[in-house]
Amino acid sequence: MMNKDLKKVLLTEEEIKNRVLELAKEIMDDYKDEELFFIGVLKGSVIFVSDLMRCVENEVTMDFMAVSSYGMSSQTTGVVRILKDLDFDIEGKNVVIVEDIIDTGTTLKYLYEYLKKRNPKTLKICCLLDKPERRKVDIKADYIGFSIPDEFVVGYGLDFAERFRNLPYIAIVKEEAYEK
Ligand code: PRP
């Protein structure tokens, strides 16, 4: 039974699984037999990056980054705080940033520019969910799982006050749950 704070399932476990497999195939087609370096952005992308990397047959190494926005100011300044940086040098590597969601685009735009300066061979973005209506800065992912409407979604790594990250599906939160 679904939690009382959730309105409905937006993407089922099966739909996500199938799409993750398709994204992995797109990545494999683009990179052929080249080695890849995945960067998972904590914490939302944890489930997605774990599933995605197991569907990619290339040689894959990976690391995590932790970032935090400065609240409202990050949307105007575009500055994002790096809480955990990479443990490895990415120069000359085929880097894929793996994110759960692009909302305003602030986080990914900043991360992309930040990592580009370290001279990776290639730098791409793979994002499970995209909310194009919410975009404030110009950034596009190279691989997008699903374009979704502007609803508060949780599950498969995404949270509402740290809850629901463990749901195997993606669901919409009821308005009354967060407007209280
Ligand atoms: C979410 C998401 C992205 C960012 C997207 O992270 O994982 O990093 O917000 O928003 P933007 O496009 O407006 O920048 P959040 O800060 O909720 O942290 P979490 O992944 O740890 O839940």
PDB file of C-alpha atoms and ligand atoms in Angstrom:
ATOM      1  CA  MET A   1       0.000   0.000   0.000  1.00  0.00           C
ATOM      2  CA  MET A   2       1.233   3.467  -0.803  1.00  0.00           C
ATOM      3  CA  ASN A   3       2.224   5.924   1.940  1.00  0.00           C
ATOM      4  CA  LYS A   4      -0.514   8.428   2.886  1.00  0.00           C
ATOM      5  CA  ASP A   5       1.693  11.385   1.833  1.00  0.00           C
ATOM      6  CA  LEU A   6       1.924  10.092  -1.740  1.00  0.00           C
ATOM      7  CA  LYS A   7      -0.621  10.842  -4.455  1.00  0.00           C
ATOM      8  CA  LYS A   8       0.214   8.351  -7.191  1.00  0.00           C
ATOM      9  CA  VAL A   9       2.944   6.404  -8.916  1.00  0.00           C
ATOM     10  CA  LEU A  10       4.478   8.394 -11.775  1.00  0.00           C
ATOM     11  CA  LEU A  11       6.997   5.801 -12.966  1.00  0.00           C
ATOM     12  CA  THR A  12       6.827   2.131 -12.062  1.00  0.00           C
ATOM     13  CA  GLU A  13       9.793  -0.026 -11.150  1.00  0.00           C
ATOM     14  CA  GLU A  14       9.443  -1.783 -14.511  1.00  0.00           C
ATOM     15  CA  GLU A  15       9.362   1.471 -16.503  1.00  0.00           C
ATOM     16  CA  ILE A  16      12.475   2.744 -14.733  1.00  0.00           C
ATOM     17  CA  LYS A  17      14.305  -0.543 -15.225  1.00  0.00           C
ATOM     18  CA  ASN A  18      13.571  -0.590 -18.956  1.00  0.00           C
ATOM     19  CA  ARG A  19      14.605   3.027 -19.433  1.00  0.00           C
ATOM     20  CA  VAL A  20      17.850   2.565 -17.465  1.00  0.00           C
ATOM     21  CA  LEU A  21      18.722  -0.311 -19.790  1.00  0.00           C
ATOM     22  CA  GLU A  22      18.028   1.898 -22.834  1.00  0.00           C
ATOM     23  CA  LEU A  23      20.194   4.698 -21.420  1.00  0.00           C
ATOM     24  CA  ALA A  24      23.009   2.217 -20.826  1.00  0.00           C
ATOM     25  CA  LYS A  25      22.715   1.101 -24.467  1.00  0.00           C
ATOM     26  CA  GLU A  26      22.881   4.726 -25.682  1.00  0.00           C
ATOM     27  CA  ILE A  27      26.041   5.223 -23.629  1.00  0.00           C
ATOM     28  CA  MET A  28      27.591   1.991 -24.928  1.00  0.00           C
ATOM     29  CA  ASP A  29      26.777   3.002 -28.533  1.00  0.00           C
ATOM     30  CA  ASP A  30      28.467   6.376 -28.059  1.00  0.00           C
ATOM     31  CA  TYR A  31      31.598   5.155 -26.325  1.00  0.00           C
ATOM     32  CA  LYS A  32      32.028   1.713 -27.980  1.00  0.00           C
ATOM     33  CA  ASP A  33      34.831  -0.035 -26.063  1.00  0.00           C
ATOM     34  CA  GLU A  34      36.253   3.058 -24.345  1.00  0.00           C
ATOM     35  CA  GLU A  35      36.663   3.250 -20.601  1.00  0.00           C
ATOM     36  CA  LEU A  36      34.217   5.387 -18.643  1.00  0.00           C
ATOM     37  CA  PHE A  37      34.332   7.323 -15.394  1.00  0.00           C
ATOM     38  CA  PHE A  38      30.958   7.869 -13.732  1.00  0.00           C
ATOM     39  CA  ILE A  39      30.376  10.589 -11.171  1.00  0.00           C
ATOM     40  CA  GLY A  40      27.368  10.045  -8.931  1.00  0.00           C
ATOM     41  CA  VAL A  41      26.060  13.209  -7.302  1.00  0.00           C
ATOM     42  CA  LEU A  42      24.998  12.471  -3.723  1.00  0.00           C
ATOM     43  CA  LYS A  43      22.574  11.576  -2.511  1.00  0.00           C
ATOM     44  CA  GLY A  44      19.756  11.506  -5.047  1.00  0.00           C
ATOM     45  CA  SER A  45      21.667   9.632  -7.760  1.00  0.00           C
ATOM     46  CA  VAL A  46      22.826   6.719  -5.599  1.00  0.00           C
ATOM     47  CA  ILE A  47      20.214   4.215  -6.781  1.00  0.00           C
ATOM     48  CA  PHE A  48      20.299   5.379 -10.387  1.00  0.00           C
ATOM     49  CA  VAL A  49      24.086   5.259 -10.743  1.00  0.00           C
ATOM     50  CA  SER A  50      24.234   1.795  -9.134  1.00  0.00           C
ATOM     51  CA  ASP A  51      21.651   0.416 -11.544  1.00  0.00           C
ATOM     52  CA  LEU A  52      23.025   2.230 -14.600  1.00  0.00           C
ATOM     53  CA  MET A  53      26.638   1.157 -14.125  1.00  0.00           C
ATOM     54  CA  ARG A  54      25.613  -2.479 -13.847  1.00  0.00           C
ATOM     55  CA  CYS A  55      23.917  -2.254 -17.274  1.00  0.00           C
ATOM     56  CA  VAL A  56      26.956  -0.724 -18.988  1.00  0.00           C
ATOM     57  CA  GLU A  57      29.403  -3.311 -20.323  1.00  0.00           C
ATOM     58  CA  ASN A  58      32.347  -0.930 -20.745  1.00  0.00           C
ATOM     59  CA  GLU A  59      35.086  -0.809 -18.159  1.00  0.00           C
ATOM     60  CA  VAL A  60      33.702   1.655 -15.612  1.00  0.00           C
ATOM     61  CA  THR A  61      35.344   3.372 -12.665  1.00  0.00           C
ATOM     62  CA  MET A  62      33.406   5.804 -10.516  1.00  0.00           C
ATOM     63  CA  ASP A  63      33.364   8.265  -7.686  1.00  0.00           C
ATOM     64  CA  PHE A  64      30.866  10.409  -5.835  1.00  0.00           C
ATOM     65  CA  MET A  65      30.606  14.134  -5.331  1.00  0.00           C
ATOM     66  CA  ALA A  66      28.505  15.883  -2.735  1.00  0.00           C
ATOM     67  CA  VAL A  67      27.226  19.364  -3.430  1.00  0.00           C
ATOM     68  CA  SER A  68      24.926  21.746  -1.712  1.00  0.00           C
ATOM     69  CA  SER A  69      23.143  24.777  -3.015  1.00  0.00           C
ATOM     70  CA  TYR A  70      23.279  28.038  -1.105  1.00  0.00           C
ATOM     71  CA  GLY A  71      19.492  28.200  -0.964  1.00  0.00           C
ATOM     72  CA  MET A  72      17.893  30.957  -3.000  1.00  0.00           C
ATOM     73  CA  SER A  73      21.188  32.710  -3.647  1.00  0.00           C
ATOM     74  CA  SER A  74      22.510  29.769  -5.669  1.00  0.00           C
ATOM     75  CA  GLN A  75      19.748  30.327  -8.203  1.00  0.00           C
ATOM     76  CA  THR A  76      20.782  33.907  -8.755  1.00  0.00           C
ATOM     77  CA  THR A  77      24.549  33.496  -8.410  1.00  0.00           C
ATOM     78  CA  GLY A  78      24.706  29.973  -9.847  1.00  0.00           C
ATOM     79  CA  VAL A  79      27.275  29.090  -7.184  1.00  0.00           C
ATOM     80  CA  VAL A  80      27.088  25.651  -5.643  1.00  0.00           C
ATOM     81  CA  ARG A  81      29.096  24.529  -2.629  1.00  0.00           C
ATOM     82  CA  ILE A  82      31.283  21.440  -3.084  1.00  0.00           C
ATOM     83  CA  LEU A  83      31.032  19.310   0.070  1.00  0.00           C
ATOM     84  CA  LYS A  84      32.937  16.308  -1.279  1.00  0.00           C
ATOM     85  CA  ASP A  85      35.145  16.564  -4.298  1.00  0.00           C
ATOM     86  CA  LEU A  86      36.521  13.734  -6.439  1.00  0.00           C
ATOM     87  CA  ASP A  87      39.265  11.498  -5.068  1.00  0.00           C
ATOM     88  CA  PHE A  88      40.659  11.021  -8.584  1.00  0.00           C
ATOM     89  CA  ASP A  89      42.074  13.062 -11.419  1.00  0.00           C
ATOM     90  CA  ILE A  90      39.721  13.059 -14.438  1.00  0.00           C
ATOM     91  CA  GLU A  91      42.108  14.539 -16.991  1.00  0.00           C
ATOM     92  CA  GLY A  92      41.856  12.610 -20.255  1.00  0.00           C
ATOM     93  CA  LYS A  93      38.943  10.484 -19.055  1.00  0.00           C
ATOM     94  CA  ASN A  94      35.494   9.927 -20.515  1.00  0.00           C
ATOM     95  CA  VAL A  95      33.434  11.389 -17.714  1.00  0.00           C
ATOM     96  CA  VAL A  96      29.697  10.984 -17.290  1.00  0.00           C
ATOM     97  CA  ILE A  97      27.988  12.987 -14.555  1.00  0.00           C
ATOM     98  CA  VAL A  98      25.055  10.933 -13.283  1.00  0.00           C
ATOM     99  CA  GLU A  99      22.230  12.884 -11.652  1.00  0.00           C
ATOM    100  CA  ASP A 100      18.731  12.045 -10.532  1.00  0.00           C
ATOM    101  CA  ILE A 101      16.997  15.249 -11.593  1.00  0.00           C
ATOM    102  CA  ILE A 102      17.502  18.555 -13.410  1.00  0.00           C
ATOM    103  CA  ASP A 103      15.236  21.169 -11.938  1.00  0.00           C
ATOM    104  CA  THR A 104      16.407  24.799 -12.309  1.00  0.00           C
ATOM    105  CA  GLY A 105      19.644  23.435 -13.775  1.00  0.00           C
ATOM    106  CA  THR A 106      21.817  25.374 -11.313  1.00  0.00           C
ATOM    107  CA  THR A 107      23.580  22.333  -9.841  1.00  0.00           C
ATOM    108  CA  LEU A 108      24.435  20.657 -13.128  1.00  0.00           C
ATOM    109  CA  LYS A 109      25.464  23.855 -14.863  1.00  0.00           C
ATOM    110  CA  TYR A 110      27.911  24.615 -12.050  1.00  0.00           C
ATOM    111  CA  LEU A 111      29.219  21.041 -11.855  1.00  0.00           C
ATOM    112  CA  TYR A 112      29.662  20.838 -15.614  1.00  0.00           C
ATOM    113  CA  GLU A 113      31.720  24.048 -15.759  1.00  0.00           C
ATOM    114  CA  TYR A 114      33.662  23.023 -12.632  1.00  0.00           C
ATOM    115  CA  LEU A 115      34.630  19.611 -14.042  1.00  0.00           C
ATOM    116  CA  LYS A 116      35.282  20.879 -17.570  1.00  0.00           C
ATOM    117  CA  LYS A 117      38.248  22.863 -16.204  1.00  0.00           C
ATOM    118  CA  ARG A 118      39.965  19.601 -15.241  1.00  0.00           C
ATOM    119  CA  ASN A 119      40.319  18.641 -18.900  1.00  0.00           C
ATOM    120  CA  PRO A 120      38.440  15.379 -19.196  1.00  0.00           C
ATOM    121  CA  LYS A 121      38.604  13.822 -22.684  1.00  0.00           C
ATOM    122  CA  THR A 122      34.810  13.982 -22.870  1.00  0.00           C
ATOM    123  CA  LEU A 123      32.241  15.249 -20.379  1.00  0.00           C
ATOM    124  CA  LYS A 124      28.594  14.256 -20.588  1.00  0.00           C
ATOM    125  CA  ILE A 125      25.542  14.378 -18.382  1.00  0.00           C
ATOM    126  CA  CYS A 126      23.150  11.506 -17.783  1.00  0.00           C
ATOM    127  CA  CYS A 127      20.055  12.459 -15.866  1.00  0.00           C
ATOM    128  CA  LEU A 128      17.139  10.226 -14.962  1.00  0.00           C
ATOM    129  CA  LEU A 129      14.488  12.941 -14.673  1.00  0.00           C
ATOM    130  CA  ASP A 130      14.153  16.311 -16.332  1.00  0.00           C
ATOM    131  CA  LYS A 131      11.684  19.058 -15.422  1.00  0.00           C
ATOM    132  CA  PRO A 132      12.067  21.383 -18.437  1.00  0.00           C
ATOM    133  CA  GLU A 133       9.368  23.793 -17.173  1.00  0.00           C
ATOM    134  CA  ARG A 134      11.491  24.641 -14.140  1.00  0.00           C
ATOM    135  CA  ARG A 135      14.704  25.542 -15.964  1.00  0.00           C
ATOM    136  CA  LYS A 136      16.366  28.829 -14.964  1.00  0.00           C
ATOM    137  CA  VAL A 137      19.815  28.316 -16.459  1.00  0.00           C
ATOM    138  CA  ASP A 138      20.728  26.905 -19.841  1.00  0.00           C
ATOM    139  CA  ILE A 139      21.898  23.317 -19.464  1.00  0.00           C
ATOM    140  CA  LYS A 140      20.930  20.131 -21.274  1.00  0.00           C
ATOM    141  CA  ALA A 141      21.691  16.544 -20.387  1.00  0.00           C
ATOM    142  CA  ASP A 142      23.106  14.279 -23.091  1.00  0.00           C
ATOM    143  CA  TYR A 143      21.087  11.344 -21.818  1.00  0.00           C
ATOM    144  CA  ILE A 144      17.660  11.853 -20.243  1.00  0.00           C
ATOM    145  CA  GLY A 145      15.528   9.102 -18.759  1.00  0.00           C
ATOM    146  CA  PHE A 146      12.177  10.844 -18.540  1.00  0.00           C
ATOM    147  CA  SER A 147      10.861  14.356 -19.045  1.00  0.00           C
ATOM    148  CA  ILE A 148       8.349  14.919 -16.290  1.00  0.00           C
ATOM    149  CA  PRO A 149       5.807  17.603 -15.321  1.00  0.00           C
ATOM    150  CA  ASP A 150       6.509  20.065 -12.506  1.00  0.00           C
ATOM    151  CA  GLU A 151       5.388  17.841  -9.633  1.00  0.00           C
ATOM    152  CA  PHE A 152       7.148  16.999  -6.370  1.00  0.00           C
ATOM    153  CA  VAL A 153       8.502  13.506  -6.999  1.00  0.00           C
ATOM    154  CA  VAL A 154      10.166  11.029  -4.658  1.00  0.00           C
ATOM    155  CA  GLY A 155      11.550   7.511  -4.714  1.00  0.00           C
ATOM    156  CA  TYR A 156      14.391   5.711  -6.501  1.00  0.00           C
ATOM    157  CA  GLY A 157      16.849   7.946  -4.634  1.00  0.00           C
ATOM    158  CA  LEU A 158      14.789  11.143  -4.521  1.00  0.00           C
ATOM    159  CA  ASP A 159      13.565  12.392  -1.181  1.00  0.00           C
ATOM    160  CA  PHE A 160      11.063  14.544   0.628  1.00  0.00           C
ATOM    161  CA  ALA A 161      12.838  15.667   3.833  1.00  0.00           C
ATOM    162  CA  GLU A 162      15.110  12.601   3.469  1.00  0.00           C
ATOM    163  CA  ARG A 163      12.156  10.170   3.288  1.00  0.00           C
ATOM    164  CA  PHE A 164      11.178   7.852   0.444  1.00  0.00           C
ATOM    165  CA  ARG A 165      14.630   7.437  -1.161  1.00  0.00           C
ATOM    166  CA  ASN A 166      14.192   3.665  -0.842  1.00  0.00           C
ATOM    167  CA  LEU A 167      10.995   3.368  -2.880  1.00  0.00           C
ATOM    168  CA  PRO A 168      11.653   1.218  -5.964  1.00  0.00           C
ATOM    169  CA  TYR A 169       9.277   3.419  -8.013  1.00  0.00           C
ATOM    170  CA  ILE A 170       8.869   7.192  -8.458  1.00  0.00           C
ATOM    171  CA  ALA A 171       5.772   8.755  -6.936  1.00  0.00           C
ATOM    172  CA  ILE A 172       4.153  12.193  -6.676  1.00  0.00           C
ATOM    173  CA  VAL A 173       3.855  13.729  -3.200  1.00  0.00           C
ATOM    174  CA  LYS A 174       0.441  15.107  -2.181  1.00  0.00           C
ATOM    175  CA  GLU A 175       0.376  18.917  -2.013  1.00  0.00           C
ATOM    176  CA  GLU A 176      -1.024  18.854   1.526  1.00  0.00           C
ATOM    177  CA  ALA A 177       2.018  16.874   2.715  1.00  0.00           C
ATOM    178  CA  TYR A 178       4.472  19.693   1.986  1.00  0.00           C
ATOM    179  CA  GLU A 179       2.180  22.706   2.253  1.00  0.00           C
ATOM    180  CA  LYS A 180       1.540  22.013   5.941  1.00  0.00           C
TER     181      LYS A 180
HETATM  182  C1  PRP B   1      18.624  17.754  -6.090  1.00  0.00           C
HETATM  183  C2  PRP B   1      19.106  16.942  -7.278  1.00  0.00           C
HETATM  184  C3  PRP B   1      20.037  17.875  -7.978  1.00  0.00           C
HETATM  185  C4  PRP B   1      19.445  19.232  -7.706  1.00  0.00           C
HETATM  186  C5  PRP B   1      18.664  19.681  -8.890  1.00  0.00           C
HETATM  187  O1  PRP B   1      19.517  17.586  -5.042  1.00  0.00           O
HETATM  188  O2  PRP B   1      19.752  15.759  -6.891  1.00  0.00           O
HETATM  189  O3  PRP B   1      21.346  17.789  -7.471  1.00  0.00           O
HETATM  190  O4  PRP B   1      18.590  19.106  -6.564  1.00  0.00           O
HETATM  191  O5  PRP B   1      18.173  20.982  -8.702  1.00  0.00           O
HETATM  192  P1  PRP B   1      18.616  22.197  -9.602  1.00  0.00           P
HETATM  193  O6  PRP B   1      18.536  21.781 -11.044  1.00  0.00           O
HETATM  194  O7  PRP B   1      17.580  23.234  -9.274  1.00  0.00           O
HETATM  195  O8  PRP B   1      19.981  22.621  -9.202  1.00  0.00           O
HETATM  196  P2  PRP B   1      19.191  17.924  -3.518  1.00  0.00           P
HETATM  197  O9  PRP B   1      19.748  19.270  -3.198  1.00  0.00           O
HETATM  198  O10 PRP B   1      17.738  17.701  -3.255  1.00  0.00           O
HETATM  199  O11 PRP B   1      20.090  16.852  -2.724  1.00  0.00           O
HETATM  200  P3  PRP B   1      19.989  15.240  -2.638  1.00  0.00           P
HETATM  201  O12 PRP B   1      20.371  14.699  -3.996  1.00  0.00           O
HETATM  202  O13 PRP B   1      20.979  14.887  -1.597  1.00  0.00           O
HETATM  203  O14 PRP B   1      18.575  14.880  -2.268  1.00  0.00           O
END
